[in-house]
Coordinates of C-alpha atoms and ligand atoms in Angstrom, one line a residue:
S1316 CA 15.2 11.7 61.7
V1317 CA 16.9 10.0 58.8
P1318 CA 20.2 8.8 60.2
S1319 CA 23.4 9.6 58.4
L1320 CA 25.4 7.0 56.5
A1321 CA 28.0 7.1 59.3
S1322 CA 25.5 5.9 61.8
S1323 CA 24.4 3.1 59.4
D1324 CA 28.0 1.9 59.3
A1325 CA 28.3 2.1 63.0
F1326 CA 25.1 0.2 63.4
L1327 CA 26.3 -2.6 61.1
Q1328 CA 29.6 -2.8 63.0
C1329 CA 27.8 -3.0 66.3
L1330 CA 25.6 -5.9 64.9
S1331 CA 28.6 -7.7 63.4
A1332 CA 30.3 -7.7 66.8
A1333 CA 27.2 -9.2 68.6
I1334 CA 25.6 -11.5 66.0
P1335 CA 27.1 -14.4 64.0
K1336 CA 27.7 -13.1 60.5
Q1337 CA 25.6 -15.8 58.8
L1338 CA 22.6 -14.4 60.6
L1339 CA 23.1 -10.9 59.2
Y1340 CA 22.2 -9.9 55.6
T1341 CA 23.1 -6.5 54.3
Q1342 CA 21.8 -5.2 51.0
S1343 CA 25.0 -6.4 49.3
S1344 CA 24.7 -10.0 50.6
P1345 CA 23.9 -12.5 47.8
S1346 CA 20.9 -13.9 49.8
F1347 CA 19.5 -10.5 50.9
T1348 CA 16.6 -10.5 48.4
S1349 CA 15.7 -14.1 48.9
V1350 CA 15.6 -13.6 52.7
L1351 CA 13.6 -10.4 52.3
V1352 CA 10.9 -11.9 50.1
S1353 CA 10.8 -15.3 52.0
S1354 CA 7.7 -14.3 53.9
I1355 CA 6.4 -11.4 51.9
R1356 CA 2.7 -12.2 51.5
N1357 CA 1.6 -9.3 49.3
P1358 CA 3.9 -8.9 46.2
K1359 CA 2.8 -5.3 45.9
F1360 CA 5.4 -4.5 48.6
S1361 CA 8.2 -6.2 46.7
T1362 CA 8.8 -3.8 43.9
P1363 CA 11.8 -1.7 42.9
G1364 CA 10.0 1.3 44.5
T1365 CA 9.6 -0.3 47.9
V1366 CA 11.6 1.2 50.7
R1367 CA 13.7 -1.8 51.8
P1368 CA 15.7 -2.4 55.0
L1369 CA 19.3 -1.6 55.3
C1370 CA 19.8 -5.1 56.6
I1371 CA 18.0 -8.2 57.9
V1372 CA 18.9 -9.9 61.2
T1373 CA 17.6 -13.5 61.6
P1374 CA 18.2 -14.3 65.3
T1375 CA 18.5 -17.8 66.6
N1376 CA 18.4 -16.8 70.2
A1377 CA 17.1 -14.0 72.3
S1378 CA 20.4 -12.3 72.8
H1379 CA 20.6 -11.6 69.1
V1380 CA 17.2 -9.8 69.3
Q1381 CA 18.5 -7.8 72.3
A1382 CA 21.7 -6.9 70.5
A1383 CA 19.7 -5.6 67.4
V1384 CA 17.7 -3.3 69.6
V1385 CA 20.7 -2.1 71.6
C1386 CA 22.8 -1.4 68.4
G1387 CA 19.8 0.2 66.8
R1388 CA 19.1 2.5 69.7
R1389 CA 22.7 3.5 70.1
N1390 CA 23.1 4.4 66.4
D1391 CA 19.7 5.9 65.7
V1392 CA 18.5 3.1 63.4
R1393 CA 15.0 1.8 64.0
V1394 CA 14.2 -1.9 63.8
R1395 CA 11.0 -3.4 62.4
V1396 CA 10.1 -6.9 63.6
R1397 CA 8.7 -9.5 61.3
S1398 CA 7.2 -12.8 62.4
G1399 CA 5.0 -14.2 59.6
G1400 CA 5.1 -11.3 57.2
H1401 CA 1.4 -11.2 56.6
D1402 CA 0.9 -7.6 57.5
Y1403 CA -1.6 -6.2 55.0
E1404 CA 0.5 -3.0 54.6
G1405 CA 3.8 -4.8 54.7
L1406 CA 4.9 -2.7 57.7
S1407 CA 7.1 -5.6 59.1
Y1408 CA 9.6 -5.3 56.2
R1409 CA 9.0 -2.1 54.3
S1410 CA 8.5 1.6 55.2
A1411 CA 5.8 3.6 53.6
R1412 CA 8.1 6.7 53.8
P1413 CA 11.8 7.0 53.1
E1414 CA 13.6 5.7 56.2
V1415 CA 16.8 3.8 57.1
F1416 CA 15.7 0.8 59.2
A1417 CA 16.6 -2.8 59.9
V1418 CA 14.4 -5.9 59.9
V1419 CA 14.5 -8.4 62.8
D1420 CA 13.1 -11.5 61.2
L1421 CA 12.0 -14.0 63.8
A1422 CA 11.5 -17.0 61.5
N1423 CA 14.2 -19.0 63.2
L1424 CA 12.7 -18.5 66.7
R1425 CA 9.7 -20.7 66.3
S1426 CA 9.6 -23.5 68.9
V1427 CA 6.2 -24.7 70.3
R1428 CA 6.4 -26.4 73.7
V1429 CA 3.1 -28.0 74.7
D1430 CA 2.3 -29.1 78.2
Q1431 CA -0.6 -31.4 77.9
K1432 CA -1.1 -31.9 81.6
S1433 CA -1.7 -28.2 82.3
A1434 CA -3.3 -27.7 78.8
T1435 CA -0.9 -24.8 78.2
A1436 CA 1.9 -24.1 75.6
W1437 CA 4.8 -21.7 75.1
V1438 CA 4.9 -20.6 71.5
D1439 CA 7.7 -18.4 70.0
S1440 CA 6.6 -15.5 67.8
G1441 CA 8.3 -16.8 64.7
A1442 CA 6.1 -20.0 64.7
T1443 CA 3.2 -20.1 62.2
L1444 CA -0.3 -20.8 63.3
G1445 CA 0.0 -24.1 61.4
E1446 CA 3.0 -25.1 63.5
L1447 CA 1.2 -24.1 66.7
Y1448 CA -2.0 -26.1 65.7
Y1449 CA 0.1 -29.1 64.6
A1450 CA 2.1 -29.3 67.8
I1451 CA -1.1 -29.1 69.9
S1452 CA -2.7 -31.9 67.9
K1453 CA 0.4 -34.1 68.4
A1454 CA 0.0 -33.7 72.2
S1455 CA -3.8 -34.3 72.2
N1456 CA -6.7 -34.4 69.7
L1457 CA -9.0 -33.0 72.3
L1458 CA -7.1 -29.7 72.6
A1459 CA -7.0 -26.7 70.3
F1460 CA -6.2 -23.0 70.2
P1461 CA -8.6 -20.2 69.0
A1462 CA -6.8 -18.2 66.3
G1463 CA -6.8 -17.4 62.6
L1464 CA -7.5 -19.6 59.6
C1465 CA -4.5 -19.1 57.4
P1466 CA -1.7 -21.6 58.6
T1467 CA 1.2 -19.4 57.4
I1468 CA 0.3 -16.4 59.6
G1469 CA 3.0 -15.6 62.1
V1470 CA 2.1 -15.9 65.8
G1471 CA 4.0 -12.6 66.6
G1472 CA 2.0 -10.2 64.5
H1473 CA -1.3 -12.2 64.8
F1474 CA -1.4 -12.2 68.6
S1475 CA -0.2 -8.6 68.7
G1476 CA -3.4 -7.6 66.9
G1477 CA -5.9 -9.9 68.6
G1478 CA -6.3 -12.9 66.3
F1479 CA -9.6 -14.7 65.6
G1480 CA -10.9 -17.7 63.6
M1481 CA -13.6 -20.3 63.7
L1482 CA -13.5 -20.8 67.5
L1483 CA -14.1 -17.1 68.3
R1484 CA -17.7 -17.6 69.4
K1485 CA -16.7 -20.4 71.8
Y1486 CA -13.3 -19.1 73.1
G1487 CA -12.9 -15.5 72.0
V1488 CA -9.8 -13.9 70.5
A1489 CA -6.3 -15.5 70.6
I1490 CA -5.2 -12.9 73.2
D1491 CA -8.1 -13.7 75.5
N1492 CA -6.1 -17.0 76.0
V1493 CA -2.6 -15.6 76.6
L1494 CA -1.3 -16.2 80.1
D1495 CA 2.3 -14.8 79.9
A1496 CA 4.8 -13.4 77.4
T1497 CA 8.4 -12.4 77.1
L1498 CA 9.2 -9.0 75.6
V1499 CA 12.5 -7.3 74.5
D1500 CA 12.0 -3.7 75.4
A1501 CA 13.6 -0.6 73.9
N1502 CA 16.5 -0.9 76.4
G1503 CA 17.2 -4.4 75.2
R1504 CA 15.9 -6.0 78.4
I1505 CA 13.9 -9.2 78.5
L1506 CA 10.7 -8.8 80.5
D1507 CA 8.1 -11.4 81.5
K1508 CA 4.6 -10.6 82.5
Q1509 CA 5.6 -9.6 86.0
A1510 CA 8.6 -7.5 85.0
M1511 CA 6.7 -5.6 82.3
G1512 CA 3.8 -4.7 84.7
T1513 CA 0.1 -4.8 84.3
D1514 CA -0.3 -2.0 81.8
V1515 CA 2.3 -3.2 79.3
F1516 CA 1.2 -6.9 79.6
W1517 CA -2.3 -5.6 78.9
A1518 CA -1.1 -3.5 75.9
I1519 CA 0.9 -6.3 74.1
R1520 CA -2.3 -8.4 74.0
G1521 CA -4.0 -6.8 71.1
G1522 CA -2.5 -3.3 71.0
G1523 CA -0.9 -3.9 67.6
G1524 CA 2.6 -5.0 66.6
E1525 CA 5.8 -3.1 66.8
S1526 CA 4.7 -0.5 69.4
F1527 CA 5.9 -1.8 72.8
G1528 CA 8.9 -3.9 71.9
I1529 CA 9.6 -7.3 70.4
V1530 CA 7.6 -10.2 71.8
L1531 CA 9.7 -13.3 71.8
S1532 CA 7.3 -15.9 73.2
W1533 CA 3.7 -16.3 74.4
Q1534 CA 2.3 -18.7 77.0
V1535 CA -1.2 -19.7 75.9
K1536 CA -4.1 -21.6 77.5
L1537 CA -5.2 -24.4 75.2
V1538 CA -8.9 -25.1 74.9
P1539 CA -11.0 -28.3 74.8
V1540 CA -12.5 -29.5 71.6
P1541 CA -14.7 -32.6 71.0
P1542 CA -13.2 -35.6 69.1
T1543 CA -15.5 -34.8 66.1
V1544 CA -16.3 -31.4 64.5
T1545 CA -18.7 -31.0 61.6
M1546 CA -17.9 -28.7 58.7
F1547 CA -20.4 -27.5 56.1
N1548 CA -20.3 -25.3 53.1
V1549 CA -23.6 -24.1 51.5
T1550 CA -23.8 -21.6 48.6
K1551 CA -26.8 -19.5 47.7
S1552 CA -26.9 -17.4 44.6
V1553 CA -28.9 -14.3 44.4
D1554 CA -31.4 -16.2 42.2
Q1555 CA -31.6 -18.8 45.0
G1556 CA -32.5 -16.2 47.6
A1557 CA -29.0 -15.1 48.9
V1558 CA -30.4 -11.7 49.8
D1559 CA -33.0 -13.1 52.2
V1560 CA -30.8 -15.8 53.7
L1561 CA -28.0 -13.2 54.3
T1562 CA -30.5 -10.7 55.8
R1563 CA -31.6 -13.4 58.2
W1564 CA -28.1 -14.7 58.9
Q1565 CA -27.2 -11.3 60.5
Q1566 CA -29.7 -11.9 63.3
V1567 CA -29.3 -15.7 63.6
A1568 CA -25.5 -16.3 63.5
P1569 CA -24.4 -14.0 66.4
A1570 CA -27.2 -15.5 68.6
L1571 CA -26.6 -19.3 68.0
P1572 CA -25.1 -21.6 70.6
E1573 CA -21.4 -20.9 71.0
D1574 CA -20.5 -24.3 69.5
L1575 CA -21.8 -23.2 66.1
F1576 CA -20.0 -20.7 63.9
I1577 CA -21.3 -19.8 60.4
R1578 CA -19.4 -17.2 58.4
V1579 CA -20.2 -15.9 54.9
L1580 CA -18.1 -15.1 51.9
A1581 CA -20.0 -12.9 49.5
Q1582 CA -18.5 -12.6 46.0
K1583 CA -20.0 -11.9 42.5
Q1584 CA -23.7 -13.1 42.9
E1585 CA -23.2 -15.7 45.6
A1586 CA -23.1 -16.0 49.3
N1587 CA -21.1 -19.0 50.6
F1588 CA -22.0 -20.1 54.2
Q1589 CA -19.0 -21.8 55.8
S1590 CA -19.4 -23.4 59.1
M1591 CA -17.7 -25.3 61.9
Y1592 CA -19.8 -27.0 64.6
L1593 CA -18.2 -28.5 67.7
G1594 CA -20.1 -31.7 67.6
T1595 CA -21.5 -34.3 65.2
S1596 CA -24.0 -33.8 62.4
D1597 CA -26.6 -35.7 64.4
T1598 CA -26.9 -32.8 66.8
L1599 CA -26.1 -30.1 64.2
L1600 CA -29.0 -31.0 61.8
P1601 CA -31.9 -30.6 64.3
L1602 CA -30.3 -27.4 65.6
M1603 CA -30.1 -25.9 62.1
R1604 CA -33.7 -27.0 61.4
S1605 CA -34.9 -25.1 64.4
R1606 CA -32.6 -22.0 64.3
F1607 CA -31.8 -21.4 60.6
P1608 CA -34.1 -23.4 58.4
E1609 CA -33.7 -20.8 55.6
L1610 CA -30.3 -22.2 54.8
G1611 CA -31.7 -25.7 54.0
L1612 CA -28.9 -27.6 55.5
N1613 CA -29.0 -31.4 55.0
R1614 CA -26.7 -34.3 55.7
T1615 CA -25.0 -34.2 52.3
H1616 CA -23.6 -30.8 53.1
C1617 CA -21.9 -32.0 56.3
K1618 CA -18.4 -33.4 56.7
E1619 CA -17.3 -34.8 60.1
M1620 CA -13.6 -34.7 61.0
T1621 CA -11.2 -33.9 63.8
W1622 CA -10.4 -30.3 64.8
I1623 CA -6.9 -30.5 63.3
Q1624 CA -8.2 -31.9 60.0
S1625 CA -10.6 -28.9 59.8
V1626 CA -7.5 -26.6 59.6
P1627 CA -6.3 -27.6 56.2
Y1628 CA -9.9 -28.4 55.1
I1629 CA -11.1 -24.8 55.6
Y1630 CA -8.1 -23.0 54.2
L1631 CA -6.2 -25.3 51.8
G1632 CA -9.1 -27.3 50.5
S1633 CA -10.4 -30.8 51.0
A1634 CA -7.4 -32.4 49.2
A1635 CA -4.8 -31.0 51.7
S1636 CA -3.4 -33.0 54.5
V1637 CA -2.7 -32.1 58.1
E1638 CA 1.1 -32.0 57.3
D1639 CA 0.4 -29.3 54.7
I1640 CA -0.3 -26.8 57.4
L1641 CA 3.5 -27.0 58.2
N1642 CA 4.4 -25.6 54.8
R1643 CA 5.8 -22.1 55.5
T1644 CA 6.0 -21.1 51.8
T1645 CA 3.7 -18.1 51.4
A1646 CA 4.4 -17.6 47.7
T1647 CA 1.4 -16.0 46.1
K1648 CA 1.1 -14.1 42.9
S1649 CA -1.9 -12.2 43.9
F1650 CA -1.7 -8.6 44.9
S1651 CA -4.3 -7.4 47.3
K1652 CA -5.9 -4.5 49.2
A1653 CA -8.2 -5.0 52.2
T1654 CA -10.0 -3.1 54.9
S1655 CA -12.7 -3.8 57.5
D1656 CA -15.9 -2.8 59.3
Y1657 CA -18.0 -3.8 62.2
V1658 CA -21.7 -4.2 62.1
R1659 CA -23.8 -3.5 65.2
Q1660 CA -27.2 -3.2 63.6
A1661 CA -28.5 -5.6 60.9
I1662 CA -28.2 -4.2 57.4
P1663 CA -31.7 -3.8 55.8
R1664 CA -32.7 -6.1 53.0
E1665 CA -32.8 -3.3 50.4
A1666 CA -29.2 -2.5 51.2
W1667 CA -28.2 -6.1 50.5
V1668 CA -29.7 -5.8 47.1
K1669 CA -27.4 -2.8 46.4
I1670 CA -24.4 -4.6 47.9
F1671 CA -24.8 -7.5 45.4
A1672 CA -25.0 -4.8 42.7
W1673 CA -21.6 -3.6 43.9
L1674 CA -20.3 -7.2 43.9
A1675 CA -21.4 -7.5 40.3
K1676 CA -19.4 -4.6 39.0
P1677 CA -16.2 -5.1 37.0
D1678 CA -13.0 -5.4 39.1
S1679 CA -15.1 -6.2 42.2
G1680 CA -13.7 -8.0 45.2
L1681 CA -15.3 -9.9 48.0
M1682 CA -16.7 -9.6 51.6
I1683 CA -15.8 -12.0 54.4
M1684 CA -18.2 -11.8 57.3
D1685 CA -17.4 -13.4 60.7
P1686 CA -20.2 -13.5 63.2
Y1687 CA -19.5 -12.5 66.8
G1688 CA -21.6 -13.1 70.0
G1689 CA -20.8 -15.8 72.5
K1690 CA -17.4 -15.6 74.2
I1691 CA -15.9 -12.9 72.0
G1692 CA -18.8 -10.6 72.9
S1693 CA -18.9 -11.4 76.6
V1694 CA -15.4 -10.1 77.5
P1695 CA -15.5 -6.4 78.7
E1696 CA -14.3 -3.9 76.1
S1697 CA -11.5 -2.7 78.4
A1698 CA -10.2 -6.2 79.4
T1699 CA -7.8 -6.2 76.4
P1700 CA -7.0 -3.5 73.8
F1701 CA -9.3 -5.4 71.3
P1702 CA -12.5 -3.5 71.9
H1703 CA -15.0 -5.0 69.4
R1704 CA -17.0 -7.0 71.9
G1705 CA -20.6 -6.9 73.2
G1706 CA -23.1 -5.6 70.7
V1707 CA -21.1 -6.4 67.6
L1708 CA -23.1 -8.6 65.2
Y1709 CA -20.3 -9.4 62.8
N1710 CA -17.0 -8.2 61.3
I1711 CA -16.7 -7.5 57.6
Q1712 CA -13.4 -7.8 55.7
Y1713 CA -13.4 -6.4 52.2
M1714 CA -10.7 -7.7 49.9
N1715 CA -9.8 -7.2 46.3
F1716 CA -7.1 -9.0 44.3
W1717 CA -5.2 -8.5 41.0
S1718 CA -2.3 -9.9 39.2
A1719 CA 1.0 -8.4 38.1
A1720 CA -0.6 -7.7 34.7
T1721 CA -2.3 -4.6 36.1
D1722 CA -1.5 -1.9 38.5
G1723 CA -4.5 -2.6 40.8
S1724 CA -5.8 0.9 40.5
A1725 CA -9.3 -0.3 39.3
Q1726 CA -9.5 -2.9 42.1
T1727 CA -8.3 -0.5 44.8
R1728 CA -10.8 2.1 43.6
W1729 CA -13.6 -0.4 43.7
L1730 CA -12.7 -1.2 47.3
R1731 CA -12.5 2.4 48.4
D1732 CA -15.8 3.3 46.7
F1733 CA -17.6 0.3 48.1
F1734 CA -16.2 1.1 51.6
A1735 CA -17.6 4.7 51.2
F1736 CA -21.0 3.2 50.2
M1737 CA -21.1 1.0 53.3
G1738 CA -20.6 3.9 55.7
P1739 CA -24.3 4.4 56.6
Y1740 CA -24.7 0.7 57.4
V1741 CA -21.8 0.0 59.7
S1742 CA -20.5 1.2 63.1
N1743 CA -19.8 4.9 63.5
N1744 CA -18.2 7.3 66.0
P1745 CA -15.8 5.7 65.6
R1746 CA -16.2 3.6 62.5
E1747 CA -14.5 0.5 64.0
A1748 CA -11.8 -1.5 62.2
Y1749 CA -9.7 -4.5 63.0
V1750 CA -6.0 -3.8 63.4
N1751 CA -5.0 -7.1 62.0
Y1752 CA -6.6 -6.1 58.7
R1753 CA -4.4 -3.1 58.7
D1754 CA -5.3 -0.3 56.3
L1755 CA -3.1 2.8 56.0
D1756 CA -6.0 4.7 54.3
L1757 CA -7.5 5.0 57.9
G1758 CA -4.6 7.3 58.9
L1759 CA -0.9 7.7 59.2
N1760 CA 1.2 8.8 62.2
V1761 CA 2.6 12.3 62.2
V1762 CA 6.0 12.7 64.0
V1763 CA 6.4 16.0 65.8
G1764 CA 9.8 16.8 67.4
N1765 CA 10.9 13.1 66.9
V1766 CA 7.9 11.7 68.8
T1767 CA 4.7 10.4 67.3
S1768 CA 1.8 12.7 67.8
Y1769 CA -1.0 11.4 70.1
R1770 CA -3.5 13.8 68.6
A1771 CA -2.8 12.7 65.0
G1772 CA -2.7 9.0 66.0
K1773 CA -6.3 9.2 67.4
V1774 CA -7.6 9.4 63.8
W1775 CA -6.7 5.8 63.1
G1776 CA -6.2 4.7 66.7
E1777 CA -9.7 5.1 67.9
K1778 CA -11.0 3.0 65.0
Y1779 CA -8.9 0.1 65.9
Y1780 CA -9.0 0.5 69.7
M1781 CA -11.9 2.8 70.6
A1782 CA -11.6 4.0 74.2
N1783 CA -8.6 1.7 74.8
F1784 CA -6.4 3.9 72.5
R1785 CA -5.6 6.3 75.3
R1786 CA -4.6 3.6 77.8
L1787 CA -2.4 2.1 75.0
A1788 CA -0.6 5.5 74.6
V1789 CA -0.1 5.7 78.3
A1790 CA 1.4 2.2 78.4
K1791 CA 3.6 3.1 75.4
A1792 CA 5.0 6.1 77.4
K1793 CA 5.9 3.8 80.3
V1794 CA 7.7 1.2 78.2
D1795 CA 9.1 3.2 75.3
P1796 CA 8.9 6.9 76.2
D1797 CA 11.5 7.9 73.5
D1798 CA 9.3 6.2 70.8
Y1799 CA 12.0 4.0 69.5
F1800 CA 9.6 1.3 68.3
R1801 CA 7.7 3.2 65.6
N1802 CA 6.0 2.7 62.3
E1803 CA 3.2 4.3 60.3
Q1804 CA 0.5 3.1 62.7
S1805 CA 2.4 2.5 66.0
I1806 CA 1.0 3.7 69.3
P1807 CA 2.2 7.2 70.2
P1808 CA 3.5 7.8 73.7
L1809 CA 1.2 9.9 76.0
V1810 CA 2.8 11.2 79.1
V1811 CA 0.2 12.0 81.6
T1812 CA 1.1 14.8 84.0
K1813 CA -0.9 14.8 87.2
Ligands
FDA728 P1 4.0 -9.6 60.3 O1 5.3 -10.3 60.6 O2 3.9 -8.9 59.0 O3 3.7 -8.6 61.5 C1 2.5 -7.8 61.6 C2 2.8 -6.6 62.5 O4 3.2 -7.0 63.8 C3 4.0 -5.7 62.0 O5 3.7 -4.4 62.4 C4 5.2 -6.2 62.8 O6 6.2 -5.3 62.9 C5 4.5 -6.6 64.1 N1 5.1 -7.8 64.7 C6 5.4 -9.0 64.1 N2 6.0 -9.8 65.0 C7 6.1 -9.1 66.2 C8 6.6 -9.5 67.5 N3 7.1 -10.6 67.7 N4 6.5 -8.5 68.5 C9 6.0 -7.3 68.2 N5 5.5 -6.9 67.0 C10 5.5 -7.8 66.0 N6 -6.3 -12.4 61.0 C11 -7.2 -13.0 61.8 O7 -7.4 -12.5 62.9 N7 -7.9 -14.1 61.4 C12 -7.6 -14.7 60.2 O8 -8.2 -15.7 59.9 C13 -6.7 -14.0 59.3 N8 -6.4 -14.6 58.0 C14 -5.5 -14.0 57.2 C15 -5.1 -14.5 56.0 C16 -4.2 -14.0 55.2 C17 -3.8 -14.6 53.9 C18 -3.5 -12.8 55.6 C19 -2.4 -12.2 54.8 C20 -3.8 -12.3 56.9 C21 -4.8 -12.8 57.7 N9 -5.1 -12.3 58.9 C22 -6.0 -12.9 59.7 C23 -4.4 -11.1 59.4 C24 -3.2 -11.4 60.3 O9 -3.7 -11.7 61.6 C25 -2.3 -10.2 60.4 O10 -1.8 -9.8 59.2 C26 -1.2 -10.4 61.4 O11 -0.7 -9.2 61.9 C27 0.0 -11.2 60.7 O12 1.0 -11.6 61.6 P2 2.4 -11.9 61.0 O13 3.3 -12.2 62.1 O14 2.3 -12.9 59.9 O15 2.8 -10.5 60.3

């Protein structure tokens, strides 16, 4: 229900009583817009037509988060929580439908406390991946954490959806390495792993952001890395045999030793093979010669470095320094649209020829393919909500970009048409998708009698979570039966009557 203006006033009064006024920005505050856009990654959700929040709260301690939830609940105003603001559909700070809501922005709650002796850390949701990686490297250059590539991603949203990067074949998804967490529930209580119970602790590790409450902090297990890793980057154009090498890559990459990760970016008429190997080039080169000679890797392609140096190298370019991963500025002028697929059976060579024809069209985008196998594939599907495990060869992310000079309709159309073309070659029943590459084209929640419909939610929910969707809905009913935490793709509550 859309709350009346009266309840908005009462909500703001309740907040003002509980939260220092410099941490509360209403639409009339001079800094409202600058705080709102501070971590908006996709400028397409920063237009005059965007449904913006009534106010933004920027907590500096947990009690402020609790107060925002309690005031919201009492006055019928929902809160949306933002950590890094990288949501592909902007759901952490905008509503796709008219709604009065507030944003709880966790950017100030971002400490990272590393305990080198136990190889664990507590990281607050508002920290970026760059801040997490940096703090770990300061404690030890032999420890790391397996999560995403882009250093400005927020820990809160990323862990909520799974989270993977170049260590996924060795150490799985970020949430496979989460030991404990603290959650503010819909009653404003702070719960740790024990207090939230097995089902809710299971659900917050990959069941998507927003649904179960606001995760304040995560305890993670750090993972060992060698003192030297080797990076390589090899590009093959279609004329240089990209189709054959890519066809072969599908079989080779998911079956390689876990220390070797080779992903592919396909764009225009080129396939770019980007790799991280946990070891030196002396052992990598013979391994590549025996397992993937078609790529033609030689020593000149290889660059040895520490794991922490690989973070800026892969995402910010070879000129970037390790300190650059602390830069939280996400300013980007490119508008984007993305979606994803999972491949369980290698795509035939003839189809790759057609795929490169799609990539040659005007207004085309790119494909990023991350190989699975190894650790990520050895975890049972039901161990966490993230179900894309054994049998997955690789994940595809489709992306397209445009500038403010156009409305993006041609680029968005290309992406949708190409996604339709890919249907026969990718997973089906369900056609799996990765929730961190959120796409509202997969389906939107329907609210019936002020509760999100489980039946309607299955349409998108089974794509992200497969058989785990039902268990997520049951966990939601336990922790938030009134469906206070809600967005366009939040988990609906399912009350099971025995
Ligand atoms: P944001 O703050 O927008 O939150 C995302 C969702 O989670 C929202 O629904 C929000 O309400 C909710 N949420 C946020 N904080 C929460 C909290 N504390 N408690 C509960 N819910 C919370 N992914 C990946 O796996 N590997 C990768 O390498 C990359 N690379 C990448 C690059 C770029 C440029 C972008 C834009 C995105 C990626 N991603 C990715 C996807 C990324 O993992 C995904 O967008 C995350 O949800 C972003 O988390 P943020 O906290 O930044 O988002």
